[in-house]
mmCIF file of C-alpha atoms in Angstrom:
data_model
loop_
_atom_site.group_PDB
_atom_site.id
_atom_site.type_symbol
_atom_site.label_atom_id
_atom_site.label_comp_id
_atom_site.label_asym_id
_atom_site.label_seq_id
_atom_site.Cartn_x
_atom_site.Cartn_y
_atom_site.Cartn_z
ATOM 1 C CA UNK J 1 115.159 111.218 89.301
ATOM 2 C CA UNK J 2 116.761 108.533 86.932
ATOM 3 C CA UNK J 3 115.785 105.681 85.111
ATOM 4 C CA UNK J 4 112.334 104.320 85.097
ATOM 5 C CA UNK J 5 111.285 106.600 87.294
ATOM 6 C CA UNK J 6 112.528 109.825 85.648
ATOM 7 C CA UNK J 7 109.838 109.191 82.572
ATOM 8 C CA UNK J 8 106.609 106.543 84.390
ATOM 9 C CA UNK J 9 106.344 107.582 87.814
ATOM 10 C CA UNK J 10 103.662 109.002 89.227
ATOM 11 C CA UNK J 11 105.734 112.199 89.594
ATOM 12 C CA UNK J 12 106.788 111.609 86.027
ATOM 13 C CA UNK J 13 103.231 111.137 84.783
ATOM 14 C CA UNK J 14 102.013 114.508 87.076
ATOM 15 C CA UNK J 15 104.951 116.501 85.038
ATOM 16 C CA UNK J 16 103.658 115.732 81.540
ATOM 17 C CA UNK J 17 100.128 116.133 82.487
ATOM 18 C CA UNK J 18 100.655 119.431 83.760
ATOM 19 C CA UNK J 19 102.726 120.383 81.003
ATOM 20 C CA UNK J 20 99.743 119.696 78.821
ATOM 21 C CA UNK J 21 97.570 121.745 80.306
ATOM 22 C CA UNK J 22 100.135 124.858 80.690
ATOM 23 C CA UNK J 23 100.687 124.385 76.536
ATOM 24 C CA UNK J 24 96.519 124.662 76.000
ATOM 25 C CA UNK J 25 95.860 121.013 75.621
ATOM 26 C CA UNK J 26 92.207 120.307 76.440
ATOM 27 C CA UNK J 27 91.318 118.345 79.415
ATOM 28 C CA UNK J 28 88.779 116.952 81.994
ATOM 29 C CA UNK J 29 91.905 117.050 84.640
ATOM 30 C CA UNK J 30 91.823 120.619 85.975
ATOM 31 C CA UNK J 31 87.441 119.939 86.929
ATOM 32 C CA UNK J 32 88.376 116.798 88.271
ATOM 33 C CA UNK J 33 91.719 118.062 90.260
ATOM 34 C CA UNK J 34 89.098 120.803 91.594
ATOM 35 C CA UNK J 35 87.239 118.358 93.656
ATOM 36 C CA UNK J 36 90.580 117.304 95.611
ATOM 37 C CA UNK J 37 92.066 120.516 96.283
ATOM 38 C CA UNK J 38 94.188 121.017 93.041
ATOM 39 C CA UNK J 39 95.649 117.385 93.381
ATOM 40 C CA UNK J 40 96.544 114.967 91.065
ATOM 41 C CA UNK J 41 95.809 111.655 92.247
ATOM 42 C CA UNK J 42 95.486 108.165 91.235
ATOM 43 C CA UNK J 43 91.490 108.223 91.211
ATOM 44 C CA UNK J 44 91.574 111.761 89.664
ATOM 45 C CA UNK J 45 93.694 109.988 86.616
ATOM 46 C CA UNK J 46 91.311 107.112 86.892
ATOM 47 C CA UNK J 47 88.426 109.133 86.183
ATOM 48 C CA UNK J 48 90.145 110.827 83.635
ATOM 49 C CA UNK J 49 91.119 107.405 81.849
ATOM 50 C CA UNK J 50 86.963 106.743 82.538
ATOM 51 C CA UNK J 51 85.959 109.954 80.491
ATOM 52 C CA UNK J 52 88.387 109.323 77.863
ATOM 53 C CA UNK J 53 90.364 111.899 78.679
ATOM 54 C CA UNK J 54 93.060 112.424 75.311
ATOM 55 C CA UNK J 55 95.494 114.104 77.113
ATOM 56 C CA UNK J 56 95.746 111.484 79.817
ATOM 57 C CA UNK J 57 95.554 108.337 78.081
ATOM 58 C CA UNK J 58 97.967 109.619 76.014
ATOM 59 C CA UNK J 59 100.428 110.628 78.788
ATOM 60 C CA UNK J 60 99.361 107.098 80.549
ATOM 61 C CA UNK J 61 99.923 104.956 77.438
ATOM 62 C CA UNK J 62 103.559 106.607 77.166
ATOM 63 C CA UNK J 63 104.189 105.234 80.391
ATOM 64 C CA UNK J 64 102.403 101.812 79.709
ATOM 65 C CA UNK J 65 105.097 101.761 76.927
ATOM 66 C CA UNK J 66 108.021 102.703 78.995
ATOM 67 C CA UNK J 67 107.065 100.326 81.659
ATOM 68 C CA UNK J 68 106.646 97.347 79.311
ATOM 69 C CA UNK J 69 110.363 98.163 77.965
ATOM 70 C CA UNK J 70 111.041 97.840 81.801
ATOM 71 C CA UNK J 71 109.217 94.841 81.926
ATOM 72 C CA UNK J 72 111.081 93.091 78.932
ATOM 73 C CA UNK J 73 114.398 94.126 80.237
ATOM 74 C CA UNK J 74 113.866 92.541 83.335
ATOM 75 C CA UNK J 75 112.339 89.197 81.515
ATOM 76 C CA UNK J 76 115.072 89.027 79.508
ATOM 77 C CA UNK J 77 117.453 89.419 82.234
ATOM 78 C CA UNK J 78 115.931 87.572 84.902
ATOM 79 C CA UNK J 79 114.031 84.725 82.961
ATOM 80 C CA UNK J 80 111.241 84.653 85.328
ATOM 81 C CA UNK J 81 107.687 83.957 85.025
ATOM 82 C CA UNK J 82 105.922 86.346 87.476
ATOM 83 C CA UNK J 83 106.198 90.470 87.456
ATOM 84 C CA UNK J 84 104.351 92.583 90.204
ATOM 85 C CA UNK J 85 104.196 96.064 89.404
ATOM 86 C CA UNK J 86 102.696 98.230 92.580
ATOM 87 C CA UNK J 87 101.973 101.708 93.165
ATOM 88 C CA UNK J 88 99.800 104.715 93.308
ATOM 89 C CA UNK J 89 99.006 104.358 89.860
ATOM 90 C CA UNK J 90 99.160 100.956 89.401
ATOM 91 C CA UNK J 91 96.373 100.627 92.265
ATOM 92 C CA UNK J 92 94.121 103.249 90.217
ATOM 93 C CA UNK J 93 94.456 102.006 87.205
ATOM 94 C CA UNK J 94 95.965 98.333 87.026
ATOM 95 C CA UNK J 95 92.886 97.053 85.384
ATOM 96 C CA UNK J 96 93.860 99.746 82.279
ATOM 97 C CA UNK J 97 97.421 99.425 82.511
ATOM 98 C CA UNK J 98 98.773 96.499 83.119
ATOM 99 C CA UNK J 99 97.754 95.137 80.214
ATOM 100 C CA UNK J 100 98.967 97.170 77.919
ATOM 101 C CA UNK J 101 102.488 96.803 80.100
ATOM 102 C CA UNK J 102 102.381 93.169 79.397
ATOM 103 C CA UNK J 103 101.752 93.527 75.659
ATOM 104 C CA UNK J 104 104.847 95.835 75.266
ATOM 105 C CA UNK J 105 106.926 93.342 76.909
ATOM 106 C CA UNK J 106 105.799 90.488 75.053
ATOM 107 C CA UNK J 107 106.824 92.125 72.413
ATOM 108 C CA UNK J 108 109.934 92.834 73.258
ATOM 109 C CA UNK J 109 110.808 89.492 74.890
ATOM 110 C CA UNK J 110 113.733 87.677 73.674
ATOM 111 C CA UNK J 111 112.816 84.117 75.058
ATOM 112 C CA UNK J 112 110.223 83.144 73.141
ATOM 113 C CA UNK J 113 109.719 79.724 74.355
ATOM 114 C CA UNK J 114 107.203 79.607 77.284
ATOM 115 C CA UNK J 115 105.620 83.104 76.961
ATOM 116 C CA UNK J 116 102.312 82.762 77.426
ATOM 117 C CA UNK J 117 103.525 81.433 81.278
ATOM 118 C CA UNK J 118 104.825 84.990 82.007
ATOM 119 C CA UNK J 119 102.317 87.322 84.030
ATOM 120 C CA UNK J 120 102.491 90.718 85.024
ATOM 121 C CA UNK J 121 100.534 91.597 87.734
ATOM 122 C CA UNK J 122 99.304 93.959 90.697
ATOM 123 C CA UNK J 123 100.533 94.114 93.545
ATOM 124 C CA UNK J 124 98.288 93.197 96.442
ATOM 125 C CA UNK J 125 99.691 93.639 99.507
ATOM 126 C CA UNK J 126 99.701 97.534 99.117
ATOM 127 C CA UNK J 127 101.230 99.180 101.997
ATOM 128 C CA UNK J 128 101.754 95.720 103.855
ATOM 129 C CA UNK J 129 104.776 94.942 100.552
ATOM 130 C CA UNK J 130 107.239 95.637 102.370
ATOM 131 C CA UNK J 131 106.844 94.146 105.707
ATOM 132 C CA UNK J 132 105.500 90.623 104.192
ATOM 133 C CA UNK J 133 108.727 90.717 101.905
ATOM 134 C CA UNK J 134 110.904 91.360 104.765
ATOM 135 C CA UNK J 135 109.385 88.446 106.755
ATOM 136 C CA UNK J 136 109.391 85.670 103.859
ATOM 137 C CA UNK J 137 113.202 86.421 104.269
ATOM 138 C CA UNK J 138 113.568 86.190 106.944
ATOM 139 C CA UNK J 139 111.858 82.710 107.455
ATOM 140 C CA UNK J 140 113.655 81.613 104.005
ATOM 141 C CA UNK J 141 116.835 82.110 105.644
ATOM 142 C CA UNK J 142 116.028 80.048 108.888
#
C-alpha cells in the first residue's frame, strides 16, 4: 500500500484504530465492533463519529486532512471544478467528512481565483461507478 491509500483508506483508518485500542486508548469501538462480529465497518465508525468517539474522530480527522492535501494536489494540478470522493467510508460518513476534506483543500489551493466554484462531493453511483463511467466513454468516443 502506497500513497493515499497507505495513510486514509479504509484499511489505513482500521490500522490506526486498532492500534489505539492495543496501546489502552479508550473507546466506544470494541462494544460497537461486538454487534458485527468483531468488524470494523463504515456504520460501526459512523456510530462511533455519532457518540463522539475521541479516538475515532481523531483517527478520521487525520484522514480528512490527508485527503484534503489529496484534494489540493489534484486542484492544483488539474484546475477543475468538481471532485467525487467514493467509498466505504465516504458512504458512512460523507456528511462528516467531506467537509472537512474540502476545507483542507481550500486551504491549500493555489488558484485562488474562482474557489468558491470548486465542490467536493460524494459519490452516488456506489457500486454502479464503474460501469456508468465505462459507458459515458464509450458513447463520448462515438
Amino acid at each position: 500500500m502506497a500513497g493515499i491509500e497507505a495513510i486514509a483508506s479504509r484499511t489505513a483508518i482500521e490500522r490506526d484504530l486498532r492500534w489505539g485500542m492495543y496501546h489502552g486508548r479508550n473507546s466506544v469501538l470494541p462494544d460497537l465492533m461486538a454487534d458485527k462480529g468483531g468488524a470494523l465497518t463504515s456504520s460501526v465508525l459512523a456510530k462511533a463519529v455519532a457518540k463522539n468517539d475521541p479516538l475515532t474522530i481523531q483517527v478520521l480527522t487525520r484522514a480528512a486532512y490527508y485527503l484534503g492535501l489529496h484534494a489540493a494536489s489534484l486542484l492544483n494540478i488539474l484546475d477543475v471544478e468538481m471532485l467525487v470522493y467514493g467509498g466505504g467510508v465516504i458512504e458512512g460518513l460523507g456528511k462528516w467528512i467531506i467537509p472537512q476534506i474540502h476545507e483542507v483543500a481550500m486551504q491549500h489551493c493555489i488558484n485562488q481565483v474562482g474557489r468558491e466554484k470548486i465542490r467536493i462531493v460524494e459519490a452516488v453511483l456506489g457500486e454502479e461507478a464503474g460501469v456508468v463511467g465505462s459507458a459515458l466513454m464509450v458513447r463520448d468516443s462515438l
